[in-house]
Coordinates of C-alpha atoms in Angstrom, one line a residue:
X135 CA 198.0 -129.5 116.4
X136 CA 200.1 -129.9 119.5
X137 CA 203.4 -128.1 119.6
X138 CA 206.6 -127.9 121.6
X139 CA 207.9 -124.4 122.1
X140 CA 211.7 -123.9 122.6
X141 CA 212.3 -120.9 124.8
X142 CA 215.7 -119.2 124.1
X143 CA 217.2 -115.8 124.7
X144 CA 216.5 -115.0 121.0
X145 CA 212.8 -115.7 121.4
X146 CA 210.6 -118.7 120.9
X147 CA 210.7 -121.4 118.3
X148 CA 207.7 -123.7 117.6
X149 CA 207.8 -127.3 116.7
X150 CA 204.5 -128.9 115.7
X151 CA 204.1 -132.5 116.8
X152 CA 202.7 -134.0 113.6
X153 CA 204.7 -137.2 113.7
X154 CA 203.9 -140.4 115.7
X155 CA 207.4 -140.2 117.1
X156 CA 209.3 -136.9 117.3
X157 CA 213.1 -137.2 118.1
X158 CA 214.8 -134.7 120.4
X159 CA 218.6 -134.7 120.7
X160 CA 221.9 -133.1 119.8
X161 CA 222.1 -134.9 116.4
X162 CA 221.6 -132.4 113.5
X163 CA 219.0 -134.6 112.0
X164 CA 216.9 -134.6 115.2
X165 CA 213.3 -133.2 114.7
X166 CA 213.9 -130.9 117.7
X167 CA 217.5 -129.9 118.4
X168 CA 218.5 -129.6 122.0
X169 CA 221.9 -128.8 123.5
X170 CA 223.9 -129.3 126.6
X171 CA 226.9 -131.2 127.9
X172 CA 224.9 -134.3 128.9
X173 CA 222.6 -134.3 125.9
X174 CA 222.8 -137.5 123.7
X175 CA 222.5 -137.5 119.9
X176 CA 219.2 -139.3 120.3
X177 CA 218.1 -138.2 123.8
X178 CA 214.3 -138.5 124.0
X179 CA 211.2 -139.2 122.0
X180 CA 207.7 -137.6 122.1
X181 CA 205.3 -140.4 121.2
X182 CA 201.8 -139.8 120.0
X183 CA 199.3 -142.1 121.7
X184 CA 195.8 -141.4 120.3
X185 CA 195.0 -137.9 121.3
X186 CA 197.7 -137.6 124.0
X187 CA 201.5 -137.3 124.0
X188 CA 204.1 -139.1 126.0
X189 CA 207.8 -138.0 126.4
X190 CA 210.3 -140.7 127.2
X191 CA 214.1 -140.6 127.9
X192 CA 216.0 -143.2 125.8
X193 CA 218.1 -144.6 128.6
X194 CA 220.5 -144.0 131.5
X195 CA 222.6 -140.9 131.2
X196 CA 219.9 -139.1 129.3
X197 CA 218.3 -136.8 132.0
X198 CA 214.9 -135.3 131.4
X199 CA 213.0 -132.9 133.7
X200 CA 209.2 -132.5 133.5
X201 CA 207.9 -129.6 135.5
X202 CA 211.2 -129.6 137.4
X203 CA 211.0 -133.3 138.3
X204 CA 213.3 -136.0 136.9
X205 CA 211.3 -138.4 134.8
X206 CA 212.0 -141.4 132.6
X207 CA 208.6 -141.3 131.0
X208 CA 205.7 -138.9 131.4
X209 CA 202.4 -138.2 129.8
X210 CA 202.3 -134.5 128.8
X211 CA 199.6 -132.1 129.9
X212 CA 198.8 -128.7 128.4
X213 CA 201.4 -126.1 129.6
X214 CA 203.9 -128.7 131.0
X215 CA 207.5 -127.4 131.0
X216 CA 210.4 -129.6 129.9
X217 CA 214.2 -129.2 130.4
X218 CA 216.8 -131.2 128.5
X219 CA 220.3 -130.1 128.9
X220 CA 220.4 -126.3 128.5
X221 CA 217.2 -126.3 126.5
X222 CA 213.8 -125.3 128.0
X223 CA 210.6 -126.2 126.2
X224 CA 206.9 -125.8 126.8
X225 CA 204.1 -128.2 125.7
X226 CA 200.9 -126.8 124.2
X227 CA 198.0 -129.0 123.0
X228 CA 197.0 -126.4 120.5
X229 CA 199.4 -124.5 118.1
X230 CA 196.8 -121.7 117.9
X231 CA 196.9 -121.3 121.7
X232 CA 200.7 -121.1 121.5
X233 CA 200.4 -117.7 119.9
X234 CA 201.0 -116.1 116.5
X235 CA 204.6 -117.4 116.2
X236 CA 203.3 -121.0 115.7
X237 CA 204.8 -122.6 112.6
X238 CA 202.6 -122.9 109.5
X239 CA 201.5 -126.4 108.4
X240 CA 204.1 -128.5 106.6
X241 CA 204.3 -128.3 102.8
X242 CA 202.0 -130.6 100.8
X243 CA 204.8 -133.0 99.8
X244 CA 205.9 -133.3 103.5
X245 CA 202.3 -134.0 104.6
X246 CA 202.1 -136.8 102.0
X247 CA 205.4 -138.2 103.3
X248 CA 204.1 -138.0 106.9
X249 CA 200.9 -139.8 105.9
X250 CA 203.0 -142.5 104.3
X251 CA 205.2 -142.8 107.4
X252 CA 202.0 -143.3 109.5
X253 CA 200.8 -145.9 107.1
X254 CA 204.2 -147.6 107.0
X255 CA 204.3 -147.7 110.9
X256 CA 200.9 -149.4 111.0
X257 CA 202.1 -152.0 108.5
X258 CA 205.1 -152.6 110.6
X259 CA 203.0 -153.3 113.7
X260 CA 201.0 -155.9 111.6
X261 CA 204.0 -157.4 109.8
X262 CA 205.8 -160.5 111.0
X263 CA 207.9 -160.8 107.8
X264 CA 210.9 -158.5 107.4
X265 CA 211.2 -159.1 103.7
X266 CA 207.6 -158.2 103.2
X267 CA 208.0 -155.1 105.3
X268 CA 211.0 -153.9 103.3
X269 CA 209.3 -154.5 100.0
X270 CA 206.4 -152.4 101.3
X271 CA 208.8 -149.6 102.2
X272 CA 210.3 -149.4 98.7
X273 CA 206.9 -149.6 97.0
X274 CA 205.7 -146.7 99.2
X275 CA 208.8 -144.6 98.3
X276 CA 208.5 -145.3 94.6
X277 CA 204.9 -144.3 94.6
X278 CA 205.6 -141.2 96.5
X279 CA 208.4 -140.0 94.2
X280 CA 207.1 -141.4 90.8
X281 CA 210.5 -143.1 90.3
X282 CA 210.9 -146.0 87.8
X283 CA 212.8 -148.1 90.3
X284 CA 214.0 -148.1 93.9
X285 CA 216.6 -149.9 95.8
X286 CA 217.2 -150.4 99.6
X287 CA 220.8 -150.9 100.4
X288 CA 221.7 -152.0 104.0
X289 CA 225.0 -152.5 105.6
X290 CA 225.9 -155.9 107.0
X291 CA 229.2 -155.9 108.9
X292 CA 230.1 -152.7 107.0
X293 CA 229.5 -154.2 103.6
X294 CA 226.6 -152.7 101.5
X295 CA 224.1 -155.3 100.4
X296 CA 221.1 -154.8 98.1
X297 CA 218.2 -156.0 100.3
X298 CA 215.3 -154.8 98.1
X299 CA 215.1 -153.9 94.4
X300 CA 211.6 -153.0 93.1
X301 CA 210.1 -151.4 90.0
X302 CA 207.0 -149.2 89.6
X303 CA 204.9 -152.4 89.0
X304 CA 205.8 -153.6 92.5
X305 CA 208.0 -156.4 91.0
X306 CA 211.4 -157.5 92.1
X307 CA 214.3 -156.5 89.9
X308 CA 216.8 -159.2 89.0
X309 CA 220.5 -158.5 88.9
X310 CA 219.9 -155.4 91.1
X311 CA 223.5 -154.8 92.0
X312 CA 224.2 -153.9 88.3
X313 CA 221.4 -151.3 88.2
X314 CA 223.1 -149.0 90.8
X315 CA 225.7 -146.2 90.4
X316 CA 228.6 -146.9 92.8
X317 CA 229.9 -143.4 92.6
X318 CA 226.6 -141.8 93.7
X319 CA 226.1 -144.2 96.6
X320 CA 229.7 -143.7 97.6
X321 CA 229.2 -139.9 97.9
X322 CA 226.1 -140.3 100.1
X323 CA 227.8 -142.9 102.3
X324 CA 230.9 -140.7 102.6
X325 CA 229.1 -137.4 103.3
X326 CA 225.9 -139.0 104.9
X327 CA 223.8 -136.3 103.2
X328 CA 221.0 -136.9 100.6
X329 CA 221.6 -135.9 97.0
X330 CA 219.6 -135.3 93.8
X331 CA 221.2 -135.7 90.4
X332 CA 218.9 -134.1 87.9
X333 CA 220.7 -135.4 84.8
X334 CA 223.5 -137.8 85.7
X335 CA 224.9 -138.0 82.1
X336 CA 225.5 -134.2 82.1
X337 CA 226.5 -133.9 85.8
X338 CA 230.0 -132.5 86.3
X339 CA 230.8 -134.9 89.1
X340 CA 229.2 -138.1 87.8
X341 CA 229.2 -137.9 84.0
X342 CA 232.5 -139.7 83.7
X343 CA 231.4 -142.5 86.0
X344 CA 231.4 -145.9 84.3
X345 CA 228.2 -146.9 86.0
X346 CA 226.4 -143.7 85.1
X347 CA 227.4 -144.1 81.4
X348 CA 226.6 -147.8 81.2
X349 CA 223.2 -147.3 82.8
X350 CA 222.4 -144.1 80.9
X351 CA 221.2 -142.6 84.1
X352 CA 219.2 -139.4 84.1
X353 CA 217.4 -138.7 87.4
X354 CA 218.8 -140.1 90.7
X355 CA 217.8 -139.5 94.3
X356 CA 219.8 -141.1 97.1
X357 CA 219.0 -140.7 100.8
X358 CA 220.9 -142.1 103.8
X359 CA 219.2 -144.2 106.4
X360 CA 220.6 -143.3 109.7
X361 CA 219.4 -144.1 113.3
X362 CA 221.1 -143.1 116.5
X363 CA 224.1 -141.6 114.6
X364 CA 224.7 -145.0 112.8
X365 CA 224.4 -145.3 109.0
X366 CA 222.1 -148.3 108.3
X367 CA 222.1 -147.9 104.5
X368 CA 220.6 -145.8 101.7
X369 CA 217.4 -145.5 99.7
X370 CA 218.3 -145.2 96.0
X371 CA 215.7 -144.0 93.5
X372 CA 216.2 -143.6 89.8
X373 CA 214.9 -143.1 86.3
X374 CA 216.7 -143.4 82.9
X375 CA 213.7 -142.0 81.0
X376 CA 213.1 -138.6 82.6
X377 CA 215.5 -135.8 83.6
X378 CA 214.8 -133.5 86.5
X379 CA 212.2 -135.9 87.9
X380 CA 213.0 -135.2 91.5
X381 CA 212.6 -131.7 93.0
X382 CA 214.0 -130.3 96.3
X383 CA 210.7 -130.4 98.0
X384 CA 210.4 -134.2 97.2
X385 CA 214.0 -134.7 98.5
X386 CA 212.9 -133.1 101.8
X387 CA 209.8 -135.3 101.9
X388 CA 211.8 -138.5 101.3
X389 CA 214.4 -137.4 103.8
X390 CA 211.7 -137.0 106.4
X391 CA 210.3 -140.4 105.4
X392 CA 213.8 -142.0 105.6
X393 CA 214.5 -140.4 109.0
X394 CA 211.4 -142.0 110.4
X395 CA 211.7 -145.2 108.4
X396 CA 215.2 -145.8 109.8
X397 CA 213.9 -146.3 113.3
X398 CA 211.2 -148.6 112.1
X399 CA 213.7 -150.6 110.0
X400 CA 216.1 -150.9 112.9
X401 CA 213.3 -152.2 115.1
X402 CA 212.1 -154.6 112.4
X403 CA 215.7 -155.9 111.9
X404 CA 216.1 -156.3 115.6
X405 CA 212.8 -158.2 115.8
X406 CA 213.8 -160.4 112.9
X407 CA 217.2 -161.1 114.5
X408 CA 215.5 -162.0 117.7
X409 CA 213.2 -164.4 115.9
X410 CA 216.2 -166.0 114.3
X411 CA 218.1 -166.1 117.6
X412 CA 215.0 -167.6 119.4
X413 CA 214.7 -170.3 116.7
X414 CA 218.4 -171.0 117.0
X415 CA 218.1 -171.1 120.8
X416 CA 215.1 -173.5 120.6
X417 CA 217.1 -175.7 118.2
X418 CA 220.2 -175.6 120.4
X419 CA 218.2 -176.4 123.6
X420 CA 216.4 -179.3 121.9
X421 CA 219.6 -180.6 120.4
X422 CA 221.9 -180.0 123.4
X423 CA 219.7 -180.8 126.4
X424 CA 219.2 -183.9 128.5
X425 CA 215.9 -183.5 130.4
X426 CA 216.3 -180.2 132.3
X427 CA 220.0 -180.1 131.8
X428 CA 221.5 -178.1 128.9
X429 CA 225.0 -178.8 127.6
X430 CA 226.9 -179.1 124.4
X431 CA 230.5 -179.1 125.6
X432 CA 232.5 -182.4 125.5
X433 CA 232.4 -182.5 129.3
X434 CA 228.6 -182.4 129.5
X435 CA 228.1 -184.8 126.6
X436 CA 230.2 -187.3 128.5
X437 CA 228.1 -186.7 131.6
X438 CA 224.9 -187.4 129.5
X439 CA 226.5 -190.6 128.1
X440 CA 227.2 -191.8 131.6
X441 CA 223.7 -191.0 132.8
X442 CA 222.2 -193.1 129.9
X443 CA 224.4 -196.0 131.0
X444 CA 223.9 -195.8 134.7
X445 CA 220.3 -194.6 135.1
X446 CA 218.6 -198.0 134.4
X447 CA 220.8 -199.7 137.0
X448 CA 220.6 -199.6 140.8
X449 CA 224.3 -198.7 141.5
X450 CA 225.2 -195.8 143.7
X451 CA 226.5 -192.7 141.9
X452 CA 228.7 -189.9 143.4
X453 CA 228.2 -186.6 141.7
X454 CA 231.1 -184.1 142.2
X455 CA 231.6 -180.5 141.1
X456 CA 231.8 -176.9 142.3
X457 CA 228.9 -175.2 144.1
X458 CA 226.1 -174.2 141.6
X459 CA 227.0 -176.6 138.8
X460 CA 223.6 -178.4 138.9
X461 CA 224.4 -181.6 140.9
X462 CA 220.8 -182.0 142.1
X463 CA 219.5 -181.6 138.5
X464 CA 221.8 -184.4 137.4
X465 CA 220.5 -186.6 140.3
X466 CA 216.9 -185.9 139.2
X467 CA 217.7 -186.9 135.6
X468 CA 219.2 -190.2 136.8
X469 CA 216.0 -190.9 138.8
X470 CA 213.8 -189.7 135.9
X471 CA 215.5 -192.2 133.5
X472 CA 215.5 -195.1 136.0
X473 CA 212.9 -197.8 136.7
X474 CA 212.1 -196.0 140.0
X475 CA 210.7 -192.9 138.2
X476 CA 207.2 -193.4 139.5
X477 CA 208.5 -193.6 143.1
X478 CA 209.7 -190.8 145.4
X479 CA 212.8 -188.8 144.9
X480 CA 213.8 -187.6 148.4
X481 CA 216.5 -185.0 149.0
X482 CA 218.6 -184.6 152.1
X483 CA 221.0 -181.7 152.4
X484 CA 223.6 -183.0 154.8
X485 CA 225.2 -179.6 155.3
X486 CA 221.9 -177.8 156.1
X487 CA 220.6 -180.0 159.0
X488 CA 222.2 -179.6 162.5
X489 CA 224.3 -182.6 163.5
X490 CA 222.1 -183.5 166.4
X491 CA 219.0 -183.7 164.1
X492 CA 220.6 -185.3 161.1
X493 CA 220.3 -188.9 162.3
X494 CA 216.6 -188.4 163.1
X495 CA 216.1 -186.9 159.7
X496 CA 217.7 -189.8 158.0
X497 CA 216.3 -192.8 160.0
X498 CA 213.3 -191.3 161.8
X499 CA 212.6 -191.5 165.6
X500 CA 210.1 -193.0 168.0
X501 CA 208.0 -191.0 170.4
X502 CA 210.0 -190.0 173.5
X503 CA 213.4 -190.7 171.9
X504 CA 214.6 -187.3 172.9
X505 CA 213.2 -184.0 174.1
X506 CA 210.7 -182.7 171.6
X507 CA 210.0 -186.1 170.0
X508 CA 206.3 -185.9 170.8
X509 CA 205.4 -188.4 168.0
X510 CA 207.0 -191.2 166.0
X511 CA 208.3 -189.9 162.7
X512 CA 209.4 -191.6 159.5
X513 CA 212.9 -190.7 158.3
X514 CA 214.1 -189.9 154.8
X515 CA 215.2 -193.5 154.2
X516 CA 211.6 -194.7 154.9
X517 CA 210.1 -191.9 152.8
X518 CA 212.3 -192.9 149.8
X519 CA 211.3 -196.6 150.0
X520 CA 211.3 -198.1 146.5
X521 CA 212.5 -194.7 145.1
X522 CA 215.8 -192.7 145.2
X523 CA 217.5 -191.0 148.1
X524 CA 219.7 -188.1 147.2
X525 CA 222.3 -187.2 149.8
X526 CA 223.5 -183.7 148.9
X527 CA 226.7 -182.3 150.4
X528 CA 227.6 -185.7 151.7
X529 CA 231.1 -184.4 152.6
X530 CA 229.5 -182.4 155.4
X531 CA 228.2 -185.5 157.2
X532 CA 229.7 -186.1 160.7
X533 CA 232.1 -189.1 160.9
X534 CA 230.0 -190.7 163.7
X535 CA 226.9 -190.7 161.5
X536 CA 228.9 -192.0 158.5
X537 CA 229.2 -195.3 160.3
X538 CA 225.4 -195.7 160.7
X539 CA 224.9 -194.6 157.1
X540 CA 227.3 -197.2 155.8
X541 CA 225.6 -199.9 157.9
X542 CA 222.2 -198.9 156.5
X543 CA 223.5 -199.0 152.9
X544 CA 225.1 -202.4 153.4
X545 CA 222.3 -204.1 155.3
X546 CA 219.4 -202.2 153.6
X547 CA 217.7 -201.8 157.0
X548 CA 217.4 -198.8 159.3
X549 CA 216.4 -198.4 162.9
X550 CA 214.6 -195.3 164.2
X551 CA 216.4 -193.2 166.8
X552 CA 215.2 -194.6 170.2
X553 CA 213.7 -197.7 168.5
X554 CA 214.8 -201.3 168.4
X555 CA 213.0 -202.7 165.4
X556 CA 215.0 -202.8 162.2
X557 CA 213.0 -201.7 159.1
X558 CA 214.0 -203.0 155.6
X559 CA 214.3 -200.3 152.9
X560 CA 214.6 -200.6 149.2
X561 CA 216.3 -197.5 147.9
X562 CA 218.8 -196.3 145.5
X563 CA 221.4 -193.8 146.9
X564 CA 222.8 -190.9 144.9
X565 CA 225.3 -188.6 146.6
X566 CA 226.9 -185.2 145.7
X567 CA 229.6 -183.0 147.1
X568 CA 231.7 -180.0 146.1
X569 CA 234.6 -181.3 148.3
X570 CA 237.6 -183.4 147.4
X571 CA 236.7 -186.6 149.3
X572 CA 240.2 -188.1 148.7
X573 CA 241.6 -185.2 150.6
X574 CA 238.9 -185.5 153.3
X575 CA 239.8 -189.2 153.7
X576 CA 243.5 -188.4 154.2
X577 CA 242.4 -185.8 156.8
X578 CA 240.3 -188.4 158.6
X579 CA 237.0 -186.4 158.1
X580 CA 235.5 -188.9 155.7
X581 CA 235.4 -192.7 155.9
X582 CA 237.1 -194.5 153.0
X583 CA 234.7 -197.5 153.2
X584 CA 231.7 -195.2 152.8
X585 CA 233.4 -193.5 149.9
X586 CA 233.8 -196.7 148.0
X587 CA 230.2 -197.7 148.8
X588 CA 228.9 -194.4 147.4
X589 CA 231.4 -194.0 144.5
X590 CA 230.5 -197.0 142.4
X591 CA 230.1 -194.6 139.4
X592 CA 231.4 -191.0 139.6
X593 CA 230.1 -188.1 137.6
X594 CA 232.1 -184.9 137.7
X595 CA 230.4 -181.6 136.6
X596 CA 232.7 -179.0 135.1
X597 CA 232.4 -175.4 136.2
X598 CA 230.6 -172.9 134.0
X599 CA 233.8 -171.3 132.9
X600 CA 235.0 -174.6 131.4
X601 CA 231.9 -175.3 129.4
X602 CA 232.6 -173.1 126.4
X603 CA 229.5 -172.0 124.4
X604 CA 227.2 -173.6 127.0
X605 CA 227.4 -170.3 128.9
X606 CA 225.5 -168.2 126.4
X607 CA 223.1 -171.1 125.5
X608 CA 222.1 -171.4 129.2
X609 CA 222.1 -167.6 129.6
X610 CA 219.6 -167.1 126.7
X611 CA 217.5 -170.0 127.9
X612 CA 217.2 -168.5 131.4
X613 CA 216.6 -165.0 129.9
X614 CA 213.7 -166.3 127.9
X615 CA 212.2 -168.1 130.9
X616 CA 212.4 -165.1 133.2
X617 CA 211.2 -162.5 130.6
X618 CA 208.1 -164.7 130.1
X619 CA 207.6 -165.2 133.9
X620 CA 207.9 -161.5 134.7
X621 CA 206.4 -160.1 131.5
X622 CA 209.6 -158.2 130.8
X623 CA 210.4 -156.2 127.6
X624 CA 214.1 -157.4 127.7
X625 CA 215.0 -159.2 124.5
X626 CA 218.7 -160.0 124.8
X627 CA 222.2 -159.1 125.9
X628 CA 224.3 -156.2 124.5
X629 CA 227.6 -157.2 122.7
X630 CA 229.6 -155.7 125.5
X631 CA 227.7 -157.7 128.0
X632 CA 228.2 -160.9 126.1
X633 CA 231.9 -160.2 125.9
X634 CA 232.2 -159.7 129.7
X635 CA 230.0 -162.7 130.5
X636 CA 232.3 -164.9 128.5
X637 CA 235.4 -163.6 130.2
X638 CA 234.1 -163.7 133.7
X639 CA 234.9 -166.8 135.8
X640 CA 231.4 -167.3 137.4
X641 CA 232.6 -168.7 140.7
X642 CA 229.0 -169.4 141.7
X643 CA 228.4 -171.2 138.3
X644 CA 224.9 -171.7 137.0
X645 CA 223.2 -170.6 140.3
X646 CA 225.1 -167.3 140.2
X647 CA 224.3 -166.8 136.5
X648 CA 220.6 -167.6 137.1
X649 CA 220.3 -165.2 140.0
X650 CA 222.0 -162.3 138.1
X651 CA 219.7 -162.8 135.0
X652 CA 216.6 -162.9 137.2
X653 CA 217.5 -159.7 139.0
X654 CA 218.5 -158.0 135.7
X655 CA 215.2 -158.9 134.0
X656 CA 213.2 -157.5 136.9
X657 CA 215.2 -154.2 137.3
X658 CA 216.3 -153.4 133.7
X659 CA 214.8 -150.4 131.8
X660 CA 216.2 -151.3 128.4
X661 CA 215.5 -153.9 125.7
X662 CA 219.1 -155.2 125.9
X663 CA 220.8 -156.1 129.2
X664 CA 224.1 -154.3 129.5
X665 CA 227.1 -155.1 131.7
X666 CA 225.8 -152.9 134.6
X667 CA 222.5 -154.9 134.5
X668 CA 224.5 -158.1 135.0
X669 CA 226.7 -156.4 137.6
X670 CA 229.8 -157.0 135.5
X671 CA 232.8 -154.7 134.8
X672 CA 236.4 -155.0 133.7
X673 CA 237.5 -155.0 137.3
X674 CA 235.6 -158.3 137.9
X675 CA 237.7 -160.1 135.4
X676 CA 240.6 -162.2 136.4
X677 CA 243.8 -160.2 135.7
X678 CA 246.1 -161.4 132.9
X679 CA 249.5 -162.3 134.5
X680 CA 252.8 -162.3 132.6
X681 CA 253.6 -165.6 130.8
X682 CA 256.6 -166.3 133.0
X683 CA 254.5 -166.0 136.2
X684 CA 251.8 -168.2 134.7
X685 CA 254.4 -170.9 133.8
X686 CA 255.9 -170.7 137.3
X687 CA 252.4 -171.0 139.0
X688 CA 251.6 -174.0 136.8
X689 CA 254.9 -175.7 137.5
X690 CA 254.4 -175.2 141.2
X691 CA 250.9 -176.7 141.2
X692 CA 252.0 -179.6 139.0
X693 CA 255.0 -180.5 141.2
X694 CA 252.8 -180.4 144.3
X695 CA 250.3 -182.7 142.6
X696 CA 253.0 -185.3 141.7
X697 CA 254.5 -185.1 145.2
X698 CA 251.1 -185.8 146.7
X699 CA 250.6 -188.7 144.4
X700 CA 254.0 -190.1 145.5
X701 CA 253.3 -189.4 149.2
X702 CA 256.1 -186.8 149.3
X703 CA 258.8 -189.0 147.9
X704 CA 261.2 -186.5 146.3
X705 CA 263.3 -189.1 144.4
X706 CA 260.2 -190.8 142.8
X707 CA 258.8 -187.4 142.0
X708 CA 262.0 -186.3 140.3
X709 CA 262.0 -189.6 138.3
X710 CA 258.4 -189.2 137.2
X711 CA 259.1 -185.6 136.1
X712 CA 262.4 -186.3 134.5
X713 CA 264.3 -183.7 136.6
X714 CA 267.2 -183.8 139.0
X715 CA 266.1 -184.4 142.7
X716 CA 267.7 -181.2 143.6
X717 CA 265.1 -179.4 141.6
X718 CA 262.4 -180.9 143.8
X719 CA 264.4 -180.0 146.9
X720 CA 264.7 -176.4 145.8
X721 CA 261.0 -176.4 145.1
X722 CA 260.2 -177.6 148.6
X723 CA 262.5 -174.9 150.1
X724 CA 260.6 -172.2 148.2
X725 CA 257.3 -173.7 149.5
X726 CA 258.7 -173.6 153.1
X727 CA 258.9 -177.4 153.4
X728 CA 262.5 -178.2 153.1
X729 CA 262.6 -180.9 155.8
X730 CA 264.1 -184.2 154.7
X731 CA 261.5 -186.6 153.3
X732 CA 261.9 -190.3 153.9
X733 CA 263.2 -192.0 150.7

């Protein structure tokens, strides 16, 4: 049998590795106790893999040295030295080779328990049903202890719930909650230590308990289920026929079993929760998606309603919204739901093409039209014939080219750069921008007539921070996609991570969220993504300002909006707002614009 030898100033202590998983940590219930300032309660596991053994750290902040080298996971070889905190250990493949101080084999009762743990672990790997797994657990413990009945009590949101109640015939017990002694369970929960009650009716502490008297309890064994320092529940075994049924050796065996079973139950519950979450996610995605676009918020449902109305027509649509909100996805859904779905969908990013090349990209050019034009080339208008042309970032288009674009849209013909022959085109135009085109028109950087030509129907996409629960639906959808793409072990987000994600403003919207999740899935070492994996911390959140400051900032913005709507007319603005004109004048003075405004 392989063994870990702890080397201390008092000598050596041997720990046989007879379990599939051996826990090392500062927790008193750990299989191998280790100490040190940076040692976690559940610090590392030694995992048996066939005839070999692997040691693995259980996460960041849990340092582990193997032969003096920092490792997260390492396969152990005979004679390897380990350092965890202030504890030094040596791995030996053979307990006999370790010397005469090697610990003797475990007692028979413990060996039986270990065998049942191994059997239970194998059943866990094969089981897809949490209820079936927990029933198997209780049947195993009842058989091991020769109890009449057994109960598995698990805590859900701090409240104890009887999850399994079985008898010696492997049958479910009805009305299980009335078969338990509240006082005995309360003692185990309070002290988090296992207890044996040989004869409850005569026990000094419990003989006056109403539940003990009513149930005529004799033998009771109650063992806590704890994992990572957290109490998951208790295993409760009882008999009202035989006193002194449970012995100390059996309690030790069941405690060993419970210690190992806790980890397996936690994993099984996590897997079951993930299955439920995945089913809920699939249902949410099916119910709340429009093609490739996911959204359940009122804003997005209104966008979907407009798409259904406008898609079958040929009218131009202007899609507005912040960067990263999915404007191109919306344009593709309009095309996909139109009569032009079988024809090309051509994209032009007006902000990514140099101004001197944009006209050629849109309308094409003939050979020799300019330096480098060595052949005649079709433009995006010609390529989109009978299909859809999507003009992304239309607000970046130079004013001079806007005139030619407007003419092409009005006349439905284009002429190549350097050419003289007009070419008819049958296209539908969709445009998108993150800019405020009304403001651009006032600045003279966007033509008003082109705006009206493009903006027959407008669709505004809200930022991610304004889409409520859509954030986590989209996040979990993206997580599932990338864990499958990169074959990652990541299964979800930690509660702290979810909290910070919901409070973060996401200035880059869905594009930023997608990039962060993709990077986290590739780089993460844990099953759940934490705030650090998503590059989030409290310092990234928008600070909370005093209510008075928030009111003042809102009032300032609102007055400015109404002033702009009234072209700076103070009197009209004061009338609309129901305030004295002097209030508006004082506001303008604070803004540094106290010059008289024509009335």
